[in-house]
Amino acid sequence: MNSENLSKRLHTVATYIPEGSVLADIGSDHAYLPCYAVHKGIATSAIAGEVVDGPYNSALNQVKEEGLEKTISVRKGDGLDVLSPGEATCITIAGMGGTLISSILEHGKDKLVGTKRLILQPNIQAINIRKWLIANNWELIDETILEEDGKIYEILVAEKGNSSAPYTKEIDKELLLGPFLMKKCSDVFRKKWTAESKHWKNIIQQLQTSGKTESSVEKEKQLRTYNTYVEEALS
């Protein structure tokens, strides 16, 4: 993979970047996504943020190699600390857990002033991002799910607005599975949740044989509820 030939995952993320954006890619690794967005004329300029020395230096080298030093600023810092308030109109955070992405957004909320779009690609726990978006008045406007190299990824797109807009009275189910993804019910969606359901059933069996505690009873109840949601969505 390079900036001219993005992975399927990052290419899909790029399709959601509005034309004319000032892009901030947090956890940018080699800065392939911002380099691609600038080269394609999608972003007018970009910021590549990294907290770890290795990826930070890789991003610096990539931007220099592509002659984009005047257009892409590579910055070292934790999460949204690399930004000034209102500096980026579009922020991408990809390839992390949903809990970590939510934490990055929460700790950097003051930097989101003037940001028009968030494009978030959690590897796991997308439910935590959906909950954060609702709590902070970000409207989920689209979702997609894809498989690449045997792994399944969800991409969530949000803008400031009516945070309850895509949800119905079945909000608990939609927070877990994704309101847009449920409606599309693609083959990849079915594959993901069939596997998750099987995994949960195995855990339930283990909980039943390991002796009941308050936490194990609560865990079993939650997993049974989740399994019901999945069965309803796939039926």
Coordinates of C-alpha atoms in Angstrom, one line a residue:
M1 CA 0.0 0.0 0.0
N2 CA 1.0 3.6 -0.7
S3 CA -0.6 7.0 -1.2
E4 CA -1.4 6.2 -4.8
N5 CA -2.8 2.7 -4.1
L6 CA -4.6 2.9 -0.7
S7 CA -6.0 -0.2 1.0
K8 CA -9.7 -0.9 0.4
R9 CA -10.4 0.3 4.0
L10 CA -8.6 3.7 3.6
H11 CA -9.9 4.2 0.1
T12 CA -13.4 3.9 1.4
V13 CA -12.7 6.3 4.2
A14 CA -11.4 8.8 1.5
T15 CA -14.6 8.6 -0.4
Y16 CA -16.4 10.3 2.5
I17 CA -14.0 13.3 2.7
P18 CA -15.8 16.4 1.3
E19 CA -14.1 18.2 -1.6
G20 CA -12.3 21.3 -0.4
S21 CA -11.7 20.0 3.1
V22 CA -8.9 20.9 5.4
L23 CA -8.2 17.4 6.6
A24 CA -6.8 16.2 9.9
D25 CA -5.9 12.5 9.9
I26 CA -5.3 11.4 13.5
G27 CA -3.1 8.3 13.9
S28 CA -1.9 8.9 10.4
D29 CA 0.8 6.2 10.3
H30 CA 2.6 6.8 7.0
A31 CA 0.3 9.7 6.1
Y32 CA -0.9 7.8 3.0
L33 CA -4.5 9.1 3.5
P34 CA -3.7 12.8 3.6
C35 CA -1.2 12.4 0.8
Y36 CA -3.9 10.7 -1.3
A37 CA -6.5 13.3 -0.4
V38 CA -4.2 16.2 -1.4
H39 CA -3.0 14.6 -4.6
K40 CA -6.5 13.9 -5.7
G41 CA -7.6 17.5 -5.0
I42 CA -10.1 16.3 -2.3
A43 CA -8.4 18.2 0.5
T44 CA -6.8 21.7 0.0
S45 CA -4.4 21.0 2.8
A46 CA -4.0 18.4 5.6
I47 CA -2.6 17.7 9.0
A48 CA -1.1 14.2 9.8
G49 CA -1.1 13.6 13.5
E50 CA 1.0 10.8 15.2
V51 CA 1.9 10.2 18.8
V52 CA 4.5 7.5 18.3
D53 CA 8.0 8.3 17.0
G54 CA 8.2 5.5 14.4
P55 CA 5.0 6.4 12.5
Y56 CA 5.6 10.1 13.0
N57 CA 9.0 9.8 11.2
S58 CA 7.4 7.6 8.5
A59 CA 4.8 10.3 7.9
L60 CA 7.5 13.0 7.7
N61 CA 9.5 11.0 5.2
Q62 CA 6.4 10.2 3.1
V63 CA 5.2 13.8 2.9
K64 CA 8.8 14.9 2.0
E65 CA 9.2 12.2 -0.6
E66 CA 6.0 13.3 -2.3
G67 CA 6.9 17.0 -2.2
L68 CA 3.9 17.9 -0.1
E69 CA 5.7 19.7 2.8
K70 CA 3.9 23.0 2.0
T71 CA 0.5 21.4 1.9
I72 CA 0.6 18.7 4.6
S73 CA 1.8 19.5 8.2
V74 CA 3.0 16.4 10.1
R75 CA 2.7 16.9 13.8
K76 CA 3.6 14.8 16.8
G77 CA 1.1 14.8 19.7
D78 CA -1.6 12.8 21.4
G79 CA -4.9 12.7 19.6
L80 CA -6.5 16.0 18.8
D81 CA -3.7 17.9 20.7
V82 CA -2.0 18.4 17.3
L83 CA -4.9 20.7 16.2
S84 CA -5.9 24.2 17.0
P85 CA -9.7 24.8 17.5
G86 CA -11.4 25.2 14.1
E87 CA -8.3 24.3 12.2
A88 CA -9.7 21.2 10.4
T89 CA -13.0 21.0 8.6
C90 CA -12.9 17.2 8.3
I91 CA -11.2 14.8 10.8
T92 CA -10.5 11.1 10.1
I93 CA -9.5 8.6 12.8
A94 CA -9.0 5.1 11.5
G95 CA -7.6 1.8 12.6
M96 CA -8.2 2.0 16.4
G97 CA -10.7 0.6 18.8
G98 CA -14.0 2.4 19.3
T99 CA -13.3 3.0 22.9
L100 CA -10.0 4.8 22.1
I101 CA -11.5 6.8 19.3
S102 CA -14.3 8.0 21.6
S103 CA -11.7 8.9 24.2
I104 CA -9.7 10.9 21.7
L105 CA -12.8 12.8 20.7
E106 CA -13.9 13.4 24.3
H107 CA -10.5 14.7 25.4
G108 CA -10.2 17.0 22.3
K109 CA -13.8 18.3 22.1
D110 CA -12.6 21.9 22.2
K111 CA -10.7 21.3 18.9
L112 CA -13.9 20.2 17.1
V113 CA -15.2 23.8 16.9
G114 CA -15.7 24.4 13.2
T115 CA -15.2 20.8 12.2
K116 CA -17.9 19.8 9.7
R117 CA -17.4 16.1 9.4
L118 CA -16.0 13.2 11.4
I119 CA -15.0 10.0 9.5
L120 CA -14.3 7.2 12.1
Q121 CA -13.2 3.7 11.4
P122 CA -13.1 1.6 14.5
N123 CA -11.7 -1.9 14.4
I124 CA -14.0 -3.0 17.3
Q125 CA -16.6 -1.4 19.7
A126 CA -18.3 0.9 17.2
I127 CA -21.1 1.1 19.7
N128 CA -19.0 3.3 21.9
I129 CA -18.6 5.8 19.1
R130 CA -22.3 5.9 18.4
K131 CA -23.0 6.6 22.0
W132 CA -20.4 9.4 22.0
L133 CA -21.9 11.0 18.9
I134 CA -25.3 11.1 20.5
A135 CA -24.1 12.5 23.7
N136 CA -22.2 15.3 21.9
N137 CA -24.8 16.3 19.3
W138 CA -23.1 14.7 16.3
E139 CA -25.5 13.2 13.8
L140 CA -24.6 9.9 12.2
I141 CA -25.3 10.4 8.5
D142 CA -23.9 7.2 7.0
E143 CA -22.2 3.9 7.7
T144 CA -20.5 1.2 5.7
I145 CA -19.0 -2.1 6.4
L146 CA -16.4 -3.9 4.4
E147 CA -14.1 -6.9 4.5
E148 CA -10.4 -6.8 3.7
D149 CA -7.7 -9.5 4.2
G150 CA -10.1 -11.5 6.3
K151 CA -10.9 -8.6 8.7
I152 CA -14.2 -6.7 8.8
Y153 CA -14.3 -2.9 9.3
E154 CA -17.1 -0.4 10.0
I155 CA -16.9 3.2 8.9
L156 CA -19.1 5.8 10.6
V157 CA -19.6 9.3 9.2
A158 CA -21.0 12.1 11.3
E159 CA -21.8 15.8 11.1
K160 CA -23.1 18.3 13.6
G161 CA -26.8 18.1 13.8
N162 CA -29.7 16.1 15.2
S163 CA -27.9 13.3 17.0
S164 CA -31.1 11.2 17.4
A165 CA -32.0 11.5 13.7
P166 CA -31.1 8.1 12.4
Y167 CA -32.4 6.2 15.4
T168 CA -35.8 4.7 16.1
K169 CA -37.5 3.2 19.2
E170 CA -35.1 0.3 18.7
I171 CA -32.1 2.5 19.6
D172 CA -30.3 -0.1 21.8
K173 CA -30.2 -2.5 18.9
E174 CA -29.2 0.2 16.5
L175 CA -26.4 1.4 18.7
L176 CA -24.9 -2.1 18.7
L177 CA -25.5 -3.0 15.0
G178 CA -25.6 0.5 13.3
P179 CA -28.9 2.0 12.1
F180 CA -27.7 2.3 8.5
L181 CA -25.9 -1.0 8.4
M182 CA -29.0 -2.8 9.7
K183 CA -31.1 -1.4 6.8
K184 CA -28.5 -2.4 4.2
C185 CA -28.0 -5.8 5.9
S186 CA -25.1 -6.7 3.5
D187 CA -23.4 -10.0 3.2
V188 CA -20.4 -8.7 5.2
F189 CA -22.8 -7.4 7.9
R190 CA -24.4 -10.9 8.1
K191 CA -21.0 -12.5 8.3
K192 CA -19.8 -10.3 11.1
W193 CA -22.8 -10.7 13.3
T194 CA -23.2 -14.4 12.7
A195 CA -19.6 -14.9 13.9
E196 CA -20.2 -12.5 16.9
S197 CA -23.3 -14.3 17.9
K198 CA -21.6 -17.7 17.8
H199 CA -18.8 -16.2 20.0
W200 CA -21.3 -14.9 22.5
K201 CA -23.1 -18.2 22.7
N202 CA -19.7 -19.9 23.6
I203 CA -19.1 -17.3 26.3
I204 CA -22.6 -17.9 27.7
Q205 CA -21.9 -21.6 28.0
Q206 CA -18.7 -20.9 29.8
L207 CA -20.4 -18.5 32.2
Q208 CA -23.0 -21.1 33.0
T209 CA -20.4 -23.7 34.0
S210 CA -18.1 -21.4 36.0
G211 CA -20.3 -20.5 38.9
K212 CA -22.6 -17.5 39.1
T213 CA -21.5 -14.2 40.4
E214 CA -23.3 -10.8 40.2
S215 CA -21.0 -9.8 37.3
S216 CA -21.3 -13.1 35.4
V217 CA -25.2 -13.0 35.7
E218 CA -25.2 -9.4 34.3
K219 CA -22.8 -10.4 31.5
E220 CA -24.9 -13.3 30.5
K221 CA -28.0 -11.2 30.4
Q222 CA -26.3 -8.6 28.2
L223 CA -25.0 -11.2 25.8
R224 CA -28.4 -12.9 25.5
T225 CA -29.9 -9.5 24.7
Y226 CA -27.3 -8.9 22.1
N227 CA -27.9 -12.3 20.6
T228 CA -31.6 -11.5 20.4
Y229 CA -30.8 -8.2 18.5
V230 CA -28.6 -10.1 16.0
E231 CA -31.2 -12.8 15.4
E232 CA -33.9 -10.1 14.8
A233 CA -31.7 -8.1 12.5
L234 CA -30.7 -11.2 10.4
S235 CA -34.1 -12.8 10.2

